[in-house]
Short mmCIF file of C-alpha atoms in Angstrom, two decimals:
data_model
loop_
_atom_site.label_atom_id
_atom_site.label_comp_id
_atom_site.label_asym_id
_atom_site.label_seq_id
_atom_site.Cartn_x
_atom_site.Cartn_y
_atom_site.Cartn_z
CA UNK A 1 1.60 -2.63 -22.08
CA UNK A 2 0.61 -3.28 -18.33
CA UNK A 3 -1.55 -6.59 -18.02
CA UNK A 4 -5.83 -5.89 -18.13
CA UNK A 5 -7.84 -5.74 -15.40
CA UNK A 6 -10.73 -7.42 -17.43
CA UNK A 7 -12.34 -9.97 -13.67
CA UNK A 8 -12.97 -9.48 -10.07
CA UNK A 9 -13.30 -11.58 -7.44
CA UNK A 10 -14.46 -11.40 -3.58
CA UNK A 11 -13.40 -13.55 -0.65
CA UNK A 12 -13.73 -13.63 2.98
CA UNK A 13 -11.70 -15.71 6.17
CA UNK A 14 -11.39 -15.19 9.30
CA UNK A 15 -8.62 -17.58 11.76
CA UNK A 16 -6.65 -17.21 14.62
CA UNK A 17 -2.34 -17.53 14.47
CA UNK A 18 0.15 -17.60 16.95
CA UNK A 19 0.81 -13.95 16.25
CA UNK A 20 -1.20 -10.71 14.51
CA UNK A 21 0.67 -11.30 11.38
CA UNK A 22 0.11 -15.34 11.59
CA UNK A 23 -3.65 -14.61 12.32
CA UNK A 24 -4.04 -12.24 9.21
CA UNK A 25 -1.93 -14.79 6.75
CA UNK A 26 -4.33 -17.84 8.22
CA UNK A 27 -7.42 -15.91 7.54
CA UNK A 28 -6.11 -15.14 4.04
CA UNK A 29 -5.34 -18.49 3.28
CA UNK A 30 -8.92 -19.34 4.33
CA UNK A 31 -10.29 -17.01 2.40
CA UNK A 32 -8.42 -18.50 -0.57
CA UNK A 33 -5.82 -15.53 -1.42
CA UNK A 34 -2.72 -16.74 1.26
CA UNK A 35 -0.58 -17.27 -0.96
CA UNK A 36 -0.41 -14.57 -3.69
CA UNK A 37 0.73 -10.75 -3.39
CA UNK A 38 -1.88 -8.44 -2.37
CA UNK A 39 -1.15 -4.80 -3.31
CA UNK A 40 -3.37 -2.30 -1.79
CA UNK A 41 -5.62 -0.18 -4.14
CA UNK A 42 -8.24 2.17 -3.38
CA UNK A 43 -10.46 1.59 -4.68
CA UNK A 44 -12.64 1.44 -7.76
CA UNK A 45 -14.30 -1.25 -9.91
CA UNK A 46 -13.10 -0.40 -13.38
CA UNK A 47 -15.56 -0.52 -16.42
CA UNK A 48 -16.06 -3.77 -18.14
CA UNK A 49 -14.77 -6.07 -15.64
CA UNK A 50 -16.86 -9.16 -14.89
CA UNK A 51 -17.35 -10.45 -11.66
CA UNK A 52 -16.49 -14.26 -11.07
CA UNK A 53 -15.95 -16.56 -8.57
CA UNK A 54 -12.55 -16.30 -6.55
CA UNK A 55 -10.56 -18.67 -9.36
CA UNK A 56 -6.88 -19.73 -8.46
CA UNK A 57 -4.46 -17.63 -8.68
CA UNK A 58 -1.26 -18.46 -9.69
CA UNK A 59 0.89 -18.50 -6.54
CA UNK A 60 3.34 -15.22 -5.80
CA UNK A 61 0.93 -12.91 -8.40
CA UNK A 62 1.01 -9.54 -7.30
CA UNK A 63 -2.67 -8.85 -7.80
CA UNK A 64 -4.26 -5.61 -7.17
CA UNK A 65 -6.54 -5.63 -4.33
CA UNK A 66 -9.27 -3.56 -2.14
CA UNK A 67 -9.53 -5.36 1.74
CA UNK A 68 -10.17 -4.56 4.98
CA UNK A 69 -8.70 -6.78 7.77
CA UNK A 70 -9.31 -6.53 11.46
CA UNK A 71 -6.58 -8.65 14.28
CA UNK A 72 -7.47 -8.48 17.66
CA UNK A 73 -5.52 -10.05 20.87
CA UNK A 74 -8.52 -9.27 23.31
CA UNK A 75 -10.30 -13.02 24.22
CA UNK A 76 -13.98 -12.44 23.58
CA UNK A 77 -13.73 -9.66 21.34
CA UNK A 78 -15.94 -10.17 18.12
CA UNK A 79 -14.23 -8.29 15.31
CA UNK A 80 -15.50 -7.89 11.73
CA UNK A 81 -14.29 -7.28 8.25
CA UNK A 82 -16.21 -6.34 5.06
CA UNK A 83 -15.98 -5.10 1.35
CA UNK A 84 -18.61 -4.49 -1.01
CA UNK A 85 -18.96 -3.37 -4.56
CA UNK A 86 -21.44 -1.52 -6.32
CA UNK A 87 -21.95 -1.69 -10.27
CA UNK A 88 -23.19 1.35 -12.31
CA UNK A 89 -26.06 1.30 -14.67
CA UNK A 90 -23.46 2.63 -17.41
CA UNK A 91 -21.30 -0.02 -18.27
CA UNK A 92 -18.91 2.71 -19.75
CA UNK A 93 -18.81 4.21 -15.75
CA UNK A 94 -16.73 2.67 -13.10
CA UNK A 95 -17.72 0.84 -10.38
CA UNK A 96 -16.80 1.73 -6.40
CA UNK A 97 -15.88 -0.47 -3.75
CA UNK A 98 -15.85 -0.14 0.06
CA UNK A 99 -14.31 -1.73 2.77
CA UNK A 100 -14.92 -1.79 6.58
CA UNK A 101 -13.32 -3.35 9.78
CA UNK A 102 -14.10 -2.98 13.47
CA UNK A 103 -14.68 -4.48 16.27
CA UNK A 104 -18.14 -5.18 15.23
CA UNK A 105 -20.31 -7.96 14.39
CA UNK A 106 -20.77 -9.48 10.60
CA UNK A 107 -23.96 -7.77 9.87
CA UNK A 108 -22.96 -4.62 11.32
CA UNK A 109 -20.11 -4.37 9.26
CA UNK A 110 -22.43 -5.37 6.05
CA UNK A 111 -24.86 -2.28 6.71
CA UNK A 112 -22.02 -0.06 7.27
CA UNK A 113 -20.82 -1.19 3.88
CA UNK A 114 -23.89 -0.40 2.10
CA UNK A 115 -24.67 2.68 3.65
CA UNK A 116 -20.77 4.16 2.22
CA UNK A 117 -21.73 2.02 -1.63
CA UNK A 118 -25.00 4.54 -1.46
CA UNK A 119 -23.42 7.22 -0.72
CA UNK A 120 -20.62 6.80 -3.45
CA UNK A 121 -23.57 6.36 -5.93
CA UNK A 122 -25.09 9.48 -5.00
CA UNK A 123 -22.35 11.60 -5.14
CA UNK A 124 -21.54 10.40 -8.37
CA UNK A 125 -24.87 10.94 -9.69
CA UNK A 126 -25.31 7.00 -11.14
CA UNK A 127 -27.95 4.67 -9.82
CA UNK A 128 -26.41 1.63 -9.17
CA UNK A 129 -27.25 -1.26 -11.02
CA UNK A 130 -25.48 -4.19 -9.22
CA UNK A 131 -24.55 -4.31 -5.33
CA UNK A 132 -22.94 -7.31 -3.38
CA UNK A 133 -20.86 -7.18 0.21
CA UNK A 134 -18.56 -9.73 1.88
CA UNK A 135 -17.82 -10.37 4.98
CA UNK A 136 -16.38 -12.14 7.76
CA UNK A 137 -16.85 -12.14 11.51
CA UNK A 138 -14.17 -13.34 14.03
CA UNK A 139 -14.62 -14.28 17.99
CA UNK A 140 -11.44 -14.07 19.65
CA UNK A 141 -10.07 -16.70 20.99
CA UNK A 142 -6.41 -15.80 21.55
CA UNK A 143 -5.13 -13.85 18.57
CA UNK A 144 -7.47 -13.19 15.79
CA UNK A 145 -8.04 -12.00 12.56
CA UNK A 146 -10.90 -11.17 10.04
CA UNK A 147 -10.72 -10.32 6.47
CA UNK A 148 -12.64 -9.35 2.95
CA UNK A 149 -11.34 -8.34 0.08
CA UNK A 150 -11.83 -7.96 -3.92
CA UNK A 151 -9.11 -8.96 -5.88
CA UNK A 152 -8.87 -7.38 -9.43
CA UNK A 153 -7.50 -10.06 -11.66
CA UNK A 154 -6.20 -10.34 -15.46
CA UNK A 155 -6.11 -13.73 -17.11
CA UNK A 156 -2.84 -14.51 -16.97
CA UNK A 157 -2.58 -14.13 -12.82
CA UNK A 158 -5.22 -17.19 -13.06
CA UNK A 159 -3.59 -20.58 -12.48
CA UNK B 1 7.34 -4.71 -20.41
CA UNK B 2 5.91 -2.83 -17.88
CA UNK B 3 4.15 0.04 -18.30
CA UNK B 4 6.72 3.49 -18.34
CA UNK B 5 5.95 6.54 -15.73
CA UNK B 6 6.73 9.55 -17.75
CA UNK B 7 4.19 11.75 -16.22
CA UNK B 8 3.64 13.18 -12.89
CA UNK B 9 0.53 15.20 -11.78
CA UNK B 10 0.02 16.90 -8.69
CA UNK B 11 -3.58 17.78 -7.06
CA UNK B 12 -5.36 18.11 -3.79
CA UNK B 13 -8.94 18.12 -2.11
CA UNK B 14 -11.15 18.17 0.60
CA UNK B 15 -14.66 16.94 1.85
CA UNK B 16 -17.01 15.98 4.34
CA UNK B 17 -18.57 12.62 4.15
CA UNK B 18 -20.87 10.41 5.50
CA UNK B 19 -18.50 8.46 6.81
CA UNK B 20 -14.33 8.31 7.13
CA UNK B 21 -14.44 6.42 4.13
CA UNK B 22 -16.59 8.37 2.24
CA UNK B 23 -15.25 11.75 3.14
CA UNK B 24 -11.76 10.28 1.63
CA UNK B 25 -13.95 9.36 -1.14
CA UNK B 26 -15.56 12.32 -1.56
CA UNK B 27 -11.93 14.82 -1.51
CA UNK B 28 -10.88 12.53 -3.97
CA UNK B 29 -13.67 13.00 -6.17
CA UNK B 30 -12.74 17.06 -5.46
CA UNK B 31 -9.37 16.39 -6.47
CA UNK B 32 -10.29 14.72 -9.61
CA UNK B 33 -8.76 11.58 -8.62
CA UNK B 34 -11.64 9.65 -7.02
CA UNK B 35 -12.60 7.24 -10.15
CA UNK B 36 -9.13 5.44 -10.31
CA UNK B 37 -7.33 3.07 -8.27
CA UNK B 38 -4.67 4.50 -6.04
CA UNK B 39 -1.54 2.48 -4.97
CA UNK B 40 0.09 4.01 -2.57
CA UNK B 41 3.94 4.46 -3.41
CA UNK B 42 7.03 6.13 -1.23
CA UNK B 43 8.05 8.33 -2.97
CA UNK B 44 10.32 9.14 -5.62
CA UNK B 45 9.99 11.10 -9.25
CA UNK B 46 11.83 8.89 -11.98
CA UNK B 47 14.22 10.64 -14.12
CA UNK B 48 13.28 12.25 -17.03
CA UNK B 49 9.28 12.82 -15.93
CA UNK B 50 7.50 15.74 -17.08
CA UNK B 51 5.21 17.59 -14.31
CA UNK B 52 1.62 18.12 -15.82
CA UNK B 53 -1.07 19.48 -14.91
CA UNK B 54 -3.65 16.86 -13.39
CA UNK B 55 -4.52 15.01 -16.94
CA UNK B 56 -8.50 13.05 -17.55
CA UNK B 57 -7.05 9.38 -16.17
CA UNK B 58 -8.60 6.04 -17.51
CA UNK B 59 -11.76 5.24 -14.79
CA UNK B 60 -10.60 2.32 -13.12
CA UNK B 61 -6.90 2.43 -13.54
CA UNK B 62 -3.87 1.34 -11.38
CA UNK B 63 -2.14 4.44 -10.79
CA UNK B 64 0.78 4.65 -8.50
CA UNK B 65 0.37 7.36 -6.28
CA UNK B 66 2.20 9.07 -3.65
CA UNK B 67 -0.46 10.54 -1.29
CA UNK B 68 -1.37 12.53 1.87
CA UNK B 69 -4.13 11.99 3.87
CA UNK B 70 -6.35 12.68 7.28
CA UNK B 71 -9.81 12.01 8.34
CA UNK B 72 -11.42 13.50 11.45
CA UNK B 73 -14.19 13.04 13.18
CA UNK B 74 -13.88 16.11 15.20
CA UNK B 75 -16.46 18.68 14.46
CA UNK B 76 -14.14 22.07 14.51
CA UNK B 77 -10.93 20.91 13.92
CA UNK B 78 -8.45 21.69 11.09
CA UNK B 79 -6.30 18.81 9.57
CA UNK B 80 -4.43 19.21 6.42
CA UNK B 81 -2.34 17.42 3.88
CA UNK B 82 0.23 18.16 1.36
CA UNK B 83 2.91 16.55 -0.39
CA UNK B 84 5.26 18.46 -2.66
CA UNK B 85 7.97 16.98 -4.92
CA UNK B 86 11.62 18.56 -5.73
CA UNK B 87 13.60 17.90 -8.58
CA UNK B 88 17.48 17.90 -9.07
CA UNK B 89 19.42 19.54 -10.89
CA UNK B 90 21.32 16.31 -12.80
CA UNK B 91 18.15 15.28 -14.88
CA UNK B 92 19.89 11.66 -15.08
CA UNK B 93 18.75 11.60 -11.09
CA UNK B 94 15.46 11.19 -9.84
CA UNK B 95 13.69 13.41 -7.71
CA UNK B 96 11.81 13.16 -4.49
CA UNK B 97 8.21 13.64 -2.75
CA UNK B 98 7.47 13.70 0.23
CA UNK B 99 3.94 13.47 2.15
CA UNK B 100 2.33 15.17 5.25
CA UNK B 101 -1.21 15.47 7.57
CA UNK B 102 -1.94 16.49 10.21
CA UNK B 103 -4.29 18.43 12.82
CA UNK B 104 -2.66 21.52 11.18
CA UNK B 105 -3.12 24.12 8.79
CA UNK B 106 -2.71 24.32 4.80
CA UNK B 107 0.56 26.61 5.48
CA UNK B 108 1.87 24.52 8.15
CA UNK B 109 1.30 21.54 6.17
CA UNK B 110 3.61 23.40 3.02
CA UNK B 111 6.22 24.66 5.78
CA UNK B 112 6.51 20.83 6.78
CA UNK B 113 6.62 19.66 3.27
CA UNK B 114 10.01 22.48 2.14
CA UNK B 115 11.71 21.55 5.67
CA UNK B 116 11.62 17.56 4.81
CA UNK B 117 12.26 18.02 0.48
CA UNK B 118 15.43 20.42 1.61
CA UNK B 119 16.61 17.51 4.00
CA UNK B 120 15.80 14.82 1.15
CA UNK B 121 18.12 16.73 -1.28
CA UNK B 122 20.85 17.91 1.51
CA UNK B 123 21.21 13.68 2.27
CA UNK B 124 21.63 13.08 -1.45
CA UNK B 125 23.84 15.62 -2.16
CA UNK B 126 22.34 17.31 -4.52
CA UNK B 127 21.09 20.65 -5.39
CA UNK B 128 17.10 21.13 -6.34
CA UNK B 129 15.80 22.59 -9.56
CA UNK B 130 12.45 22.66 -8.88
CA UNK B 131 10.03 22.73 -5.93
CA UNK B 132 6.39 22.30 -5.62
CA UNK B 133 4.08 21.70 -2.89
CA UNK B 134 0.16 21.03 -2.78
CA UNK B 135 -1.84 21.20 -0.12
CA UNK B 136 -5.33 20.91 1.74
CA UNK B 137 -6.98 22.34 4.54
CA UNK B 138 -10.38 21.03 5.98
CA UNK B 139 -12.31 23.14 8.60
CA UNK B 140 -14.66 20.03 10.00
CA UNK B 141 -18.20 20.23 10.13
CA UNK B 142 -18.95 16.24 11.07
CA UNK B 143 -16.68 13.91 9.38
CA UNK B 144 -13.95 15.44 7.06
CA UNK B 145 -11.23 14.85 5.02
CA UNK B 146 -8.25 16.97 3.44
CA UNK B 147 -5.91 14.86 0.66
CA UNK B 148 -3.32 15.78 -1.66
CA UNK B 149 -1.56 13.04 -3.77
CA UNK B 150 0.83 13.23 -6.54
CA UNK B 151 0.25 10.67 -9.32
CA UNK B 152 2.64 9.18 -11.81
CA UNK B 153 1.59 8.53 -15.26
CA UNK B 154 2.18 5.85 -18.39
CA UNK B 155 0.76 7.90 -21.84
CA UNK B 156 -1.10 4.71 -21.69
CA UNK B 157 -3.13 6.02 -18.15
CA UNK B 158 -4.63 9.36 -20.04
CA UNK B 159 -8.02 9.11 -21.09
CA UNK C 1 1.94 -8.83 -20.33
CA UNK C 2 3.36 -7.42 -16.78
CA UNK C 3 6.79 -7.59 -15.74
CA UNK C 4 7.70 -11.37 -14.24
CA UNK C 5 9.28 -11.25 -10.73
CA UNK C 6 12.47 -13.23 -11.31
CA UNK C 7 14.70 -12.00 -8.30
CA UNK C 8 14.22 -11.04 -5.14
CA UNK C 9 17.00 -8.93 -2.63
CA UNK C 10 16.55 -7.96 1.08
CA UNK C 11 18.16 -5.36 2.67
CA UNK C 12 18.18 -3.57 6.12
CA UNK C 13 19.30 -0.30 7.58
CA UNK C 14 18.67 2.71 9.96
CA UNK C 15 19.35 6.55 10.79
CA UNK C 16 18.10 9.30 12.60
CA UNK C 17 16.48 12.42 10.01
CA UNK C 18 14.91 15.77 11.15
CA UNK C 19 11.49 14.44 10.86
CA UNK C 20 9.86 10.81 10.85
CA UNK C 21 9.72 10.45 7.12
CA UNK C 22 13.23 12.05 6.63
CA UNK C 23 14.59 9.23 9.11
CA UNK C 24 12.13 7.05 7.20
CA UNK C 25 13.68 8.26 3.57
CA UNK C 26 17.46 8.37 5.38
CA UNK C 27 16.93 4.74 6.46
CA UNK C 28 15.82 3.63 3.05
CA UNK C 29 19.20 5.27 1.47
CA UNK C 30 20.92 3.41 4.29
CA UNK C 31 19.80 0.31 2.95
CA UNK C 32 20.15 1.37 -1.01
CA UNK C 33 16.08 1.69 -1.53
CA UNK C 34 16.01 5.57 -0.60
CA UNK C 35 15.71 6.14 -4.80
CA UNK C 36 13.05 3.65 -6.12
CA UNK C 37 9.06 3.56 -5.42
CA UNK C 38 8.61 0.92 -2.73
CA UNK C 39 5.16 -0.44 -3.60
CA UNK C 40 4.24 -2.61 -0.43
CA UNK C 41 2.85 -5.63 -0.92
CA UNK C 42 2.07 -8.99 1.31
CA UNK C 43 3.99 -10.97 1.82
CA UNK C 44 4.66 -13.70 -0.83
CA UNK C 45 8.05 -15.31 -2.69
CA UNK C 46 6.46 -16.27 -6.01
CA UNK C 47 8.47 -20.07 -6.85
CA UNK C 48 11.27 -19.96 -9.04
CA UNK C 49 12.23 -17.08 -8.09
CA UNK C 50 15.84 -16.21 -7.05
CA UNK C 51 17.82 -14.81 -4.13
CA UNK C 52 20.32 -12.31 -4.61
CA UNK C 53 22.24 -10.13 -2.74
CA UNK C 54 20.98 -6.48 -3.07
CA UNK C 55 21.55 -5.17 -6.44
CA UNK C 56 21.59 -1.17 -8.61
CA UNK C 57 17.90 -0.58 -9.23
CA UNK C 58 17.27 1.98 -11.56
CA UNK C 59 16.16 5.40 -9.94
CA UNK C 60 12.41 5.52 -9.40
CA UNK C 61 11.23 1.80 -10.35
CA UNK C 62 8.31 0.51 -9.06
CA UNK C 63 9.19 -2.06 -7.05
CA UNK C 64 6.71 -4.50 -4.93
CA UNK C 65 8.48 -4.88 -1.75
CA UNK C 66 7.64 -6.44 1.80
CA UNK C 67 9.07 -4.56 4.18
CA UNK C 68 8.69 -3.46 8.24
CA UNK C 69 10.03 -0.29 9.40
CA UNK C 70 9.32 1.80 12.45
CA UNK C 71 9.89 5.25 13.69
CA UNK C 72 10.81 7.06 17.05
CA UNK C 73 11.05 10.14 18.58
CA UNK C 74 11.62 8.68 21.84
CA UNK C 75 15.28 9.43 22.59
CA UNK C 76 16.74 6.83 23.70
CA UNK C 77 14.24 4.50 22.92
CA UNK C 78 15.82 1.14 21.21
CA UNK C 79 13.58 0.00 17.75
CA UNK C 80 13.83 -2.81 15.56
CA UNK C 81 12.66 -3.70 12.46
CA UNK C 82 12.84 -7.67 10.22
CA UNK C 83 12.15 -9.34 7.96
CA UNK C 84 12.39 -13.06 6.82
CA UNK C 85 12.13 -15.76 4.17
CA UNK C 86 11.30 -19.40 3.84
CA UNK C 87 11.32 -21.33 0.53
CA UNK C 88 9.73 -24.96 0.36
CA UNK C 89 11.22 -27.68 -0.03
CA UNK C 90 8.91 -27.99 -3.63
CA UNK C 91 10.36 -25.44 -6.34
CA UNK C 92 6.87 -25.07 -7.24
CA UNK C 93 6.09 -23.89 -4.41
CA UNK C 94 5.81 -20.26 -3.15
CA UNK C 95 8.09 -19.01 -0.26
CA UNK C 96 6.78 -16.96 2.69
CA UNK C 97 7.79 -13.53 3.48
CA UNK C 98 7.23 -11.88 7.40
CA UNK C 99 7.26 -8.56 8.82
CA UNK C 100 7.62 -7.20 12.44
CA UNK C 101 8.53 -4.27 13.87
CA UNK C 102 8.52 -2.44 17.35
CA UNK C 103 10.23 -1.49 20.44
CA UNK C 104 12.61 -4.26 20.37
CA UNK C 105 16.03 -5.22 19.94
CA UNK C 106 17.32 -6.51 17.01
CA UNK C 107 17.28 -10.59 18.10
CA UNK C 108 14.15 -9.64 19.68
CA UNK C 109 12.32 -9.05 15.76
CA UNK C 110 14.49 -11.97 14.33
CA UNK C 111 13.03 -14.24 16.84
CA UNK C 112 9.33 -12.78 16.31
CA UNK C 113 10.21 -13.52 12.50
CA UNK C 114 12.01 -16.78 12.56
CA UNK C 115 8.74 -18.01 14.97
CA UNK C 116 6.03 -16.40 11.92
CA UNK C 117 7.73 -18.15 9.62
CA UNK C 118 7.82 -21.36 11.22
CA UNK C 119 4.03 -20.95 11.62
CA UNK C 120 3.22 -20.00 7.80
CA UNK C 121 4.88 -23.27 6.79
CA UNK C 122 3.18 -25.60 9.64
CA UNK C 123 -0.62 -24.18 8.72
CA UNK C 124 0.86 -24.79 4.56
CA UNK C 125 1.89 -28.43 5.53
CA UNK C 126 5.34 -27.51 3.92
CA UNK C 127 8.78 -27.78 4.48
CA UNK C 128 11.58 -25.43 5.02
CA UNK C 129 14.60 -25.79 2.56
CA UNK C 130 16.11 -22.12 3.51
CA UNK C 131 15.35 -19.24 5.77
CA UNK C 132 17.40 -16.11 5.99
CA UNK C 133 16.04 -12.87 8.10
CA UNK C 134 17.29 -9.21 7.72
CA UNK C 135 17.51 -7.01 10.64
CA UNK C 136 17.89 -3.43 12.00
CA UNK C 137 18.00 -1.94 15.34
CA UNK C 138 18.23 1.78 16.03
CA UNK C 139 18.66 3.79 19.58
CA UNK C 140 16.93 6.49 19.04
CA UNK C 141 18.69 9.84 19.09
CA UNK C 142 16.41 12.49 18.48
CA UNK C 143 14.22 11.10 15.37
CA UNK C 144 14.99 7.73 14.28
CA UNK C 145 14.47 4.58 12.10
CA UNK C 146 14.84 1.56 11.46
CA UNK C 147 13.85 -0.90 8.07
CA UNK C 148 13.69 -3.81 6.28
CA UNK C 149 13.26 -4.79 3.77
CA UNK C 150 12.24 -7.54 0.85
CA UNK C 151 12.32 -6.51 -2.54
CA UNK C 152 10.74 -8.48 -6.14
CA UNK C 153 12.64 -7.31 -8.95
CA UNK C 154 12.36 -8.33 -12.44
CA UNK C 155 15.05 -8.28 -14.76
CA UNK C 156 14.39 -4.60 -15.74
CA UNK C 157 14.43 -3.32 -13.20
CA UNK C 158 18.38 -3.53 -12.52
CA UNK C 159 20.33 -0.62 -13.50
#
């Protein structure tokens, strides 16, 4: 048996480091989720999970997650990243998530994410029940780095 | 225990979209694959996995995928993907897939896919029992996508 | 109840293949992960886990893995690809794994590395008790590669 995917939980950070990689690991760490193993999924709320607060994770869990990160070496620049989730009115149905970087301010990158959560809904024929985005926004100062993501947990990755 | 691959299934789609994001979402939906949660994976068949034909999967489920995939932007253009797996002869070795996209077409896509699966098996040394490619094409109108993917499968993923 | 990362291996290697993702699949076999599913992940040593030197991993496992690897079809063109290590000084703790690849020499990427790492434990307010970083260069012939690589294995995974 594989473990449950029975929570969720969203985060944003944004930081600058000493180098890209540096700026992304600081902004994670802000955001709470520097020090676990984030596996890339794409990217889908599945049915019956319940959305909580970002808990602790125990340190090293590979967890399952949908983000969208954004570094930038360009002084100035304003970058932005962003996830969102939308809920269906079936709880038997899936949920969908989105995710959006750019070099774009915070609330730009919000409405971008809820125009894409609308259109998933309507393609799928569901009315959505439940909608929430995250987001982070980033002014460059040297090397940068913005980040959101939604972790999809099981009980035993919690700490 | 984790959970055991014993399945493979093979599909492919394409779609325009509201946005990048939602054109990938959207070909996924076309290739049946667009309520689950994709990790990408490079790229191997396990031993002793039956090819199926693309099964109901759980909504919402971590699948390990080896996929394809190219948005464009570029109203006119043709991108495609494929990705086509080949089996060995000694079922006690594993097979291999390998992925491909491109501004191309659906049969330059599969020409690209044979060339780099005979190469694969030449390396290894070994001689290939079984070939199979799948591939999309995408003509776009406004934002498009082409994707083809091949997933692998616990009993436990089936709906 | 998942599979618990108790080991972890690196490796490194390069080669030149008839298309990017052949050199990409011939460099993997160069460095004995051409046969598994690399599942990427980032970037974490979970604590308690153990070092080893790289071992048999059973055709086709899914294996989370941290790893940097670059191609080229620049001939002549000289490519480099690291990664690195560093476990606290508390067992409790987790380690740190970092990535970096590019047009580079070798020493060139295990500087960049050595320097991320130094970083990830100043912003943690930890100490170093060991740091190791793999390596591979690669002047490019035709088509070439270079990777490294950081894999979690548990137990069962092993051949």
């Amino acid at each position: 048996m594989t473990k449950r995917i029975t929570l969720a939980a969203a985060t944003a950070g944004h930081a600058e480091g000493g180098s890209s990689l540096n700026a992304f690991d600081n902004a994670l760490l802000v955001a709470g989720i520097g020090n676990i193993n984030l596996i890339k999924v794409s990217s889908i709320v599945p049915p019956d999970v319940t959305i909580i607060d970002l808990p602790k994770i125990r340190p090293g869990a590979l967890i399952p997650t949908a983000y969208a990160a954004i570094t930038s070496e360009t002084p100035g620049e304003t970058v932005a990243a962003a996830v969102g989730y939308a809920l269906p009115d079936d709880p038997a149905k899936n949920g969908v998530i989105m995710e959006f970087h750019g070099v774009a301010t915070q609330s730009e990158a919000e409405r971008a994410i809820d125009a894409m959560l609308e259109e998933a809904f309507r393609v799928r024929g569901e009315a959505i029940r439940e909608k929430k985005v995250f987001a982070a926004e980033h002014r460059v100062e040297r090397i940068g780095c913005a980040v959101a993501a939604i972790t999809l947990l099981a009980e035993e990755d919690l700490a």
